[in-house]
Every structure is written in structure tokens, then in C-alpha cells.
Short mmCIF file of C-alpha atoms and ligand atoms in Angstrom, two decimals:
data_model
loop_
_atom_site.label_atom_id
_atom_site.label_comp_id
_atom_site.label_asym_id
_atom_site.label_seq_id
_atom_site.Cartn_x
_atom_site.Cartn_y
_atom_site.Cartn_z
CA MET I 1 -58.73 41.28 85.45
CA ALA I 2 -62.29 43.65 85.86
CA TYR I 3 -63.93 41.58 88.81
CA PRO I 4 -60.54 42.11 90.61
CA LEU I 5 -60.33 45.45 90.48
CA VAL I 6 -63.31 46.48 91.31
CA LEU I 7 -62.53 44.73 94.15
CA SER I 8 -59.58 46.33 95.09
CA LEU I 9 -60.59 49.98 94.59
CA LYS I 10 -63.33 49.26 96.58
CA TYR I 11 -60.83 47.79 99.74
CA LEU I 12 -58.91 50.59 98.27
CA LEU I 13 -60.59 53.68 99.51
CA LEU I 14 -61.25 52.27 103.28
CA PRO I 15 -60.03 54.59 105.31
CA TRP I 16 -56.62 54.42 106.65
CA THR I 17 -56.04 53.90 110.31
CA ASP I 18 -52.18 52.84 111.39
CA SER I 19 -50.71 55.60 111.76
CA THR I 20 -47.48 53.41 111.27
CA ALA I 21 -49.01 52.76 108.26
CA CYS I 22 -45.22 53.11 105.81
CA ALA I 23 -44.13 50.55 107.71
CA VAL I 24 -47.08 48.28 107.53
CA GLN I 25 -46.58 48.97 103.60
CA MET I 26 -42.88 47.65 104.09
CA ASN I 27 -44.39 44.66 105.37
CA THR I 28 -46.48 43.39 102.90
CA LEU I 29 -44.44 44.60 99.95
CA ARG I 30 -42.35 41.54 101.66
CA ASP I 31 -46.05 39.49 101.28
CA LEU I 32 -46.53 41.00 98.32
CA LYS I 33 -43.26 39.72 96.41
CA MET I 34 -44.35 36.49 98.43
CA PHE I 35 -47.36 36.07 96.49
CA TYR I 36 -46.05 36.35 93.42
CA LYS I 37 -43.22 33.68 93.58
CA TYR I 38 -45.92 31.29 94.84
CA SER I 39 -48.76 32.71 92.57
CA ASN I 40 -50.18 29.73 90.04
CA SER I 41 -51.49 32.26 87.78
CA SER I 42 -50.85 35.17 85.80
CA ASN I 43 -53.17 37.66 86.81
CA PRO I 44 -51.27 38.44 90.10
CA ILE I 45 -54.47 40.81 91.57
CA TYR I 46 -56.41 37.43 91.20
CA SER I 47 -54.73 35.20 93.08
CA ILE I 48 -53.91 37.83 95.76
CA LYS I 49 -57.51 37.98 95.92
CA GLN I 50 -58.03 34.76 96.46
CA HIS I 51 -55.38 34.36 99.01
CA LEU I 52 -57.50 36.73 100.87
CA VAL I 53 -60.53 36.17 100.24
CA GLN I 54 -58.65 32.07 101.86
CA THR I 55 -56.99 34.29 105.50
CA LYS I 56 -59.94 36.61 105.55
CA SER I 57 -57.82 39.41 106.14
CA MET I 58 -59.65 42.02 104.87
CA GLU I 59 -57.61 44.69 106.65
CA MET I 60 -54.30 43.45 105.16
CA ALA I 61 -55.90 43.41 101.54
CA SER I 62 -56.63 47.24 100.98
CA ARG I 63 -52.87 47.59 101.57
CA ILE I 64 -51.55 44.68 99.04
CA ILE I 65 -53.98 45.12 96.36
CA PHE I 66 -53.34 48.78 96.86
CA LEU I 67 -49.62 47.49 96.63
CA ALA I 68 -50.04 44.83 94.00
CA LEU I 69 -51.84 48.09 91.81
CA VAL I 70 -49.34 49.71 92.13
CA ALA I 71 -46.44 47.41 91.65
CA LEU I 72 -48.62 46.89 88.68
CA ALA I 73 -48.55 49.95 87.42
CA SER I 74 -44.92 50.07 87.68
CA THR I 75 -44.01 47.16 86.13
CA SER I 76 -47.07 46.68 82.72
CA PRO I 77 -43.92 46.14 80.86
CA ALA I 78 -43.62 42.51 82.76
CA MET I 79 -47.72 42.30 81.89
CA ALA I 80 -47.88 42.99 78.39
CA SER I 81 -49.63 40.71 75.61
CA ASP I 82 -52.83 40.21 74.65
CA PRO I 83 -55.94 40.58 76.04
CA ASN I 84 -56.62 38.88 78.75
CA GLN I 85 -59.70 36.62 77.57
CA LEU I 86 -62.93 37.46 77.99
CA GLY I 87 -64.82 33.86 78.28
CA ASP I 88 -63.79 30.32 76.51
CA SER I 89 -63.46 32.12 73.95
CA MET I 90 -63.89 35.07 71.91
CA ARG I 91 -65.19 32.79 68.92
CA ILE I 92 -68.26 31.63 71.80
CA GLN I 93 -68.94 34.68 72.88
CA GLN I 94 -70.43 36.16 69.52
CA ASP I 95 -72.65 33.75 68.07
CA ALA I 96 -71.95 30.43 70.45
CA GLN I 97 -74.81 28.79 68.49
CA MET I 98 -72.16 28.57 64.65
CA VAL I 99 -69.49 26.57 67.27
CA THR I 100 -68.52 23.39 66.40
CA VAL I 101 -65.45 21.61 67.81
CA ASP I 102 -63.61 22.31 64.75
CA ASP I 103 -63.39 26.05 65.18
CA PHE I 104 -60.50 24.48 68.04
CA PHE I 105 -59.15 22.65 65.46
CA PHE I 106 -56.23 21.62 62.88
CA SER I 107 -54.90 18.68 61.01
CA GLY I 108 -51.61 18.16 59.44
CA LEU I 109 -47.95 19.54 61.32
CA ASP I 110 -47.13 16.68 60.69
CA LYS I 111 -46.15 17.66 56.91
CA PRO I 112 -43.30 19.20 56.02
CA GLY I 113 -43.15 22.72 54.62
CA ASN I 114 -41.53 23.18 51.06
CA THR I 115 -38.14 24.50 52.32
CA SER I 116 -37.80 25.02 47.51
CA ASN I 117 -37.34 28.95 48.21
CA ALA I 118 -34.18 31.14 48.35
CA VAL I 119 -33.65 31.21 52.07
CA GLY I 120 -34.19 27.10 52.00
CA SER I 121 -36.49 27.47 54.98
CA LYS I 122 -40.62 27.08 55.53
CA VAL I 123 -42.79 28.38 58.42
CA THR I 124 -46.58 26.13 58.99
CA PRO I 125 -48.05 28.73 60.92
CA VAL I 126 -51.56 27.44 63.08
CA SER I 127 -52.04 30.73 64.81
CA VAL I 128 -55.91 32.23 64.89
CA ALA I 129 -55.68 32.29 60.76
CA GLN I 130 -56.29 28.30 61.12
CA ILE I 131 -57.17 28.38 64.14
CA PRO I 132 -60.67 30.81 64.95
CA GLY I 133 -60.92 29.39 68.07
CA LEU I 134 -57.48 30.40 68.80
CA ASN I 135 -59.41 34.47 68.85
CA THR I 136 -58.46 36.61 71.95
CA LEU I 137 -56.71 33.81 73.77
CA GLY I 138 -52.85 34.17 73.86
CA ILE I 139 -50.73 31.88 72.31
CA SER I 140 -50.23 30.01 69.11
CA LEU I 141 -48.10 27.54 67.56
CA VAL I 142 -45.49 27.40 64.39
CA ARG I 143 -44.10 23.98 62.59
CA ILE I 144 -40.62 25.27 61.06
CA ASP I 145 -39.10 23.04 58.36
CA TYR I 146 -34.89 23.34 57.15
CA ALA I 147 -33.41 22.20 54.74
CA PRO I 148 -29.51 21.34 54.43
CA PHE I 149 -28.18 24.89 55.28
CA GLY I 150 -31.26 26.54 54.93
CA LEU I 151 -31.81 29.25 57.27
CA ASN I 152 -35.60 31.07 58.43
CA PRO I 153 -33.88 34.67 58.11
CA PRO I 154 -33.80 37.44 60.68
CA HIS I 155 -36.48 38.16 62.04
CA THR I 156 -39.31 39.86 64.74
CA HIS I 157 -42.08 38.52 66.23
CA PRO I 158 -44.45 42.12 67.46
CA ARG I 159 -46.24 40.26 69.45
CA ALA I 160 -45.15 37.61 70.81
CA THR I 161 -41.96 36.01 73.75
CA GLU I 162 -41.39 32.41 71.17
CA VAL I 163 -40.47 28.85 72.83
CA LEU I 164 -39.11 26.48 70.49
CA VAL I 165 -38.05 22.94 70.61
CA VAL I 166 -36.09 21.36 67.65
CA LEU I 167 -37.52 17.53 66.56
CA LYS I 168 -35.09 16.73 64.07
CA GLY I 169 -31.73 17.87 63.39
CA ALA I 170 -29.33 20.76 64.74
CA LEU I 171 -29.58 24.79 64.43
CA LEU I 172 -27.20 27.32 65.63
CA VAL I 173 -29.66 30.11 67.21
CA GLY I 174 -29.53 33.33 67.86
CA PHE I 175 -31.13 36.82 68.66
CA VAL I 176 -29.55 40.41 69.51
CA THR I 177 -31.19 42.43 72.28
CA SER I 178 -32.44 46.67 71.52
CA ASN I 179 -30.21 49.52 72.09
CA PRO I 180 -27.41 50.09 73.31
CA GLU I 181 -25.68 46.51 74.53
CA ASN I 182 -27.33 44.23 71.17
CA LYS I 183 -25.89 41.54 72.95
CA HIS I 184 -26.34 38.61 70.12
CA HIS I 185 -26.70 35.63 72.15
CA THR I 186 -26.43 32.14 70.10
CA LYS I 187 -26.61 28.55 70.48
CA VAL I 188 -26.17 25.62 68.82
CA LEU I 189 -29.89 23.62 69.60
CA ASN I 190 -29.38 19.55 69.19
CA LYS I 191 -32.54 17.32 69.08
CA GLY I 192 -34.68 17.98 72.07
CA ASP I 193 -33.44 20.70 73.09
CA VAL I 194 -35.42 24.12 73.55
CA PHE I 195 -34.60 28.01 73.38
CA VAL I 196 -36.55 31.06 73.78
CA PHE I 197 -36.67 34.76 72.12
CA PRO I 198 -38.10 36.93 73.53
CA GLN I 199 -40.93 39.43 72.62
CA GLY I 200 -39.85 42.03 69.70
CA LEU I 201 -35.73 40.75 69.33
CA ILE I 202 -34.38 39.96 65.83
CA HIS I 203 -33.56 36.52 65.75
CA TYR I 204 -32.44 33.49 63.72
CA GLN I 205 -32.78 30.06 63.15
CA TYR I 206 -29.91 28.04 60.99
CA ASN I 207 -29.80 24.17 59.81
CA ASN I 208 -25.99 24.17 59.21
CA TRP I 209 -26.04 20.96 58.72
CA THR I 210 -26.25 18.45 56.11
CA THR I 211 -29.34 16.88 56.68
CA ASN I 212 -32.89 18.37 57.32
CA SER I 213 -33.90 20.03 60.73
CA VAL I 214 -37.34 20.59 62.08
CA ALA I 215 -38.46 22.41 64.92
CA ILE I 216 -42.12 23.51 66.84
CA ALA I 217 -42.60 26.40 68.64
CA GLY I 218 -44.83 28.35 70.70
CA LEU I 219 -45.93 31.94 70.27
CA SER I 220 -47.61 34.32 72.69
CA SER I 221 -50.06 35.63 70.95
CA GLN I 222 -52.87 34.75 68.77
CA ASN I 223 -51.20 36.36 66.23
CA PRO I 224 -47.74 37.02 66.53
CA GLY I 225 -46.55 39.03 63.52
CA VAL I 226 -43.33 38.92 61.15
CA ILE I 227 -41.50 40.94 60.09
CA THR I 228 -38.18 39.67 58.61
CA VAL I 229 -35.50 42.64 58.80
CA GLY I 230 -34.78 42.15 54.91
CA ASN I 231 -37.51 42.54 52.88
CA ALA I 232 -39.11 45.21 55.38
CA ILE I 233 -35.38 47.00 54.57
CA PHE I 234 -34.96 46.17 51.10
CA GLY I 235 -37.93 44.24 49.98
CA SER I 236 -40.67 47.30 50.82
CA THR I 237 -43.05 48.72 47.98
CA PRO I 238 -42.75 51.50 47.61
CA PRO I 239 -39.50 51.60 48.73
CA ILE I 240 -36.96 53.22 51.10
CA SER I 241 -34.46 55.78 48.80
CA ASP I 242 -31.33 54.73 47.78
CA ASP I 243 -30.19 57.50 50.26
CA VAL I 244 -32.16 56.72 52.93
CA LEU I 245 -30.74 53.49 52.84
CA ALA I 246 -27.03 53.77 51.84
CA LYS I 247 -26.70 56.54 55.12
CA ALA I 248 -28.14 54.00 56.93
CA PHE I 249 -25.22 51.24 56.40
CA HIS I 250 -23.01 52.90 55.72
CA VAL I 251 -22.33 51.61 51.56
CA SER I 252 -22.75 53.17 48.58
CA LYS I 253 -26.17 53.35 46.24
CA GLU I 254 -24.22 51.15 43.92
CA THR I 255 -24.68 48.51 46.76
CA VAL I 256 -28.49 49.40 47.44
CA ASP I 257 -29.26 48.48 44.47
CA ALA I 258 -27.18 45.53 44.12
CA ILE I 259 -29.07 43.80 47.92
CA ARG I 260 -32.64 45.41 46.50
CA ALA I 261 -32.42 43.60 43.45
CA LYS I 262 -32.97 40.02 45.03
CA PHE I 263 -35.54 40.71 47.62
C1 NAG M 301 -51.50 26.44 93.03
O1 NAG M 301 -51.23 24.75 93.22
C2 NAG M 301 -50.87 23.24 93.97
C3 NAG M 301 -50.22 22.85 93.31
O2 NAG M 301 -50.51 22.52 92.16
C4 NAG M 301 -51.85 23.54 94.32
O3 NAG M 301 -52.06 22.60 95.24
C5 NAG M 301 -53.30 24.36 94.74
O4 NAG M 301 -54.57 24.28 94.74
C6 NAG M 301 -53.46 26.06 93.55
N1 NAG M 301 -53.38 26.55 94.50
C7 NAG M 301 -54.68 27.64 93.10
C8 NAG M 301 -55.59 28.52 93.52
O5 NAG M 301 -55.13 27.67 92.05
C1 NAG M 302 -41.18 23.53 46.30
O1 NAG M 302 -43.01 24.52 45.70
C2 NAG M 302 -41.48 25.52 44.76
C3 NAG M 302 -41.57 26.47 44.77
O2 NAG M 302 -42.06 27.11 44.69
C4 NAG M 302 -42.58 24.05 43.56
O3 NAG M 302 -41.71 24.27 42.43
C5 NAG M 302 -42.36 22.34 43.92
O4 NAG M 302 -43.64 22.41 42.85
C6 NAG M 302 -43.05 22.41 45.59
N1 NAG M 302 -42.09 20.98 45.54
C7 NAG M 302 -43.83 20.90 46.10
C8 NAG M 302 -43.97 19.50 46.28
O5 NAG M 302 -44.97 21.59 46.31
C1 NAG M 303 -20.69 25.91 59.78
O1 NAG M 303 -20.26 24.41 59.54
C2 NAG M 303 -18.90 24.84 59.36
C3 NAG M 303 -18.64 22.92 58.82
O2 NAG M 303 -18.60 22.84 60.92
C4 NAG M 303 -18.09 25.72 60.28
O3 NAG M 303 -16.51 25.74 60.12
C5 NAG M 303 -18.45 27.61 59.91
O4 NAG M 303 -19.08 28.00 61.54
C6 NAG M 303 -20.50 26.61 61.01
N1 NAG M 303 -21.11 28.35 60.91
C7 NAG M 303 -21.08 29.20 61.74
C8 NAG M 303 -22.84 29.95 61.20
O5 NAG M 303 -21.79 28.23 62.25
#
């Protein structure tokens, strides 16, 4: 990111001599959209820079990159993710002498997780805690096992979008969009089906069948984080007061206590 940014700032400082700059900007905005569309890179400025170096259109560059910066500034939510990687991996930068191939390796995802628990599901994470070489790379993996009628209860990943593929069995899945719509998108997935849970949204998977199910999911963070709604609300330490939860959920304090007792 740093190099293209410096480059684009340099172009930005080139004098603007064209009196019809506005019209040119409209044209270059269209071009910019085209470059976005055909860009292979997750970093549009870098792709645009590469294209411009190829076409050697420096004057064009000053305007397009200016617009790219404006576009980036106004669409930053779409760019939100882990920081860009700073090298082959942060681990390598920190202690190159100590890195071994095992820093990039994990074994055992073929083994089922133990689903003997209250919800009948088990998540086996493979994130930066298991693979140090994932540091700064913005990606991780989980295996999820579901007993018959097992549930991965409603939860959210504050730092990651999730893409899940069903390897065995079937799952009823869903997520709910943010306020004020709170639209519930839900679907039954069968073996081989893939589903996306957008970053930060509450989602779940339920194995509403009599056989085990297995899924693998990729997550767009080395450390996605998990907030399980029930545990966070009713299982916090110290507890959130009965007054607060009774009002929030429109129920009596006795009901709050009854639910809290399960967490
Ligand atoms: C983008 O992808 C196309 C098709 O895979 C490839 O021919 C081209 O070289 C790629 N460009 C860059 C900048 O990687
Ligand atoms: C699975 O977890 C349960 C509950 O913690 C435990 O009793 C049981 O021994 C575990 N089974 C295996 C195979 O580890
Ligand atoms: C689970 O399956 C049963 C039997 O097919 C069905 O009646 C029920 O509605 C399903 N539950 C959900 C949440 O879809």
C-alpha cells in the first residue's frame, strides 16, 4: 500500500492545466470503474498503477489515482479487513532465523470434534494461534462438527466474513442483517453447498437431521473472534443486571434468571 500511495501523491502534485478537468474527471471515473472490474488485485490503486505503468499514461495517472484516492476514501468500509501483509509473513520479518516450515502447517482437521456438549456442535479453529505463519495474512479456517440436531448457536465474528462449505450431511443456516431491517436470510444446505455469512452479522447453523454433519469454513481474518449471543448476554462475568436484561428482552426478572441459569 505504501509505495503506490507515495506514487499517487506524487502524481497528485503534478499541475492541473486542463481547463476541462471536470469533463476529464467524468471520463476517468468511468475508466476507473473499468479498472476496478477487471482488476485481479484486492488493492485497486496498485492495479491501476500497474495498468498505467504499462500504458505509460502519466497525465492520465494523476487524475485516475486522484480519483482512486477519493473513491477509496468514500468506500473505505469495503476495504476494511486485517492490515495488508507487510512481507512474506510477519513471523518471517520478526525472527527470520527461527522460522521453520511447521510455522505454516497444521495437522488433524480430518478428526471429528467432540460434540458431546449442550449444543451438540464443536468448532475446531485453525487460526493464527494454531498456525503462527498466518500472522498478518488475513485468513483462517475452521472445521465444524454437528451431532444429530446439533446447533452452532447464533454468534458473530467481529473481524471476519465467513464462507462455509458442507462436506457431509445437511445444515439449516441463516444470518440476520443489521438494524432497522433485521432481515433473516435462511436456507437449507446439502453436501457441497456453499454459504456466506457477512462480517459482523449474527448467524447460526443447525443440523436438523438424524445423521452427523461436517462443514469447513474460511474466515477473512487471522483471528476472526467469536461472540456467541447467548453466552455474551446471559453468561457474562460479572452478570449484566436483571433490570437491564428484563427491559431489553421485554420479560420478567424471573425469566432472565431462568435463562441465565443455563449459561
Ligand atoms: C490478471 O489475470 C489475467 C488472467 O488470469 C492474466 O492474464 C494477467 O496477467 C493478470 N494481470 C495481473 C496484473 O496479474
Ligand atoms: C467428549 O466430551 C465429553 C464431555 O466433555 C467427555 O466426557 C468425553 O470423554 C469426550 N469424548 C472424547 C472421545 O474425548
Ligand atoms: C426440522 O425438521 C422438522 C422435520 O422435518 C421440521 O418439522 C422442522 O420445521 C424443522 N425445523 C426447522 C427449524 O426448520
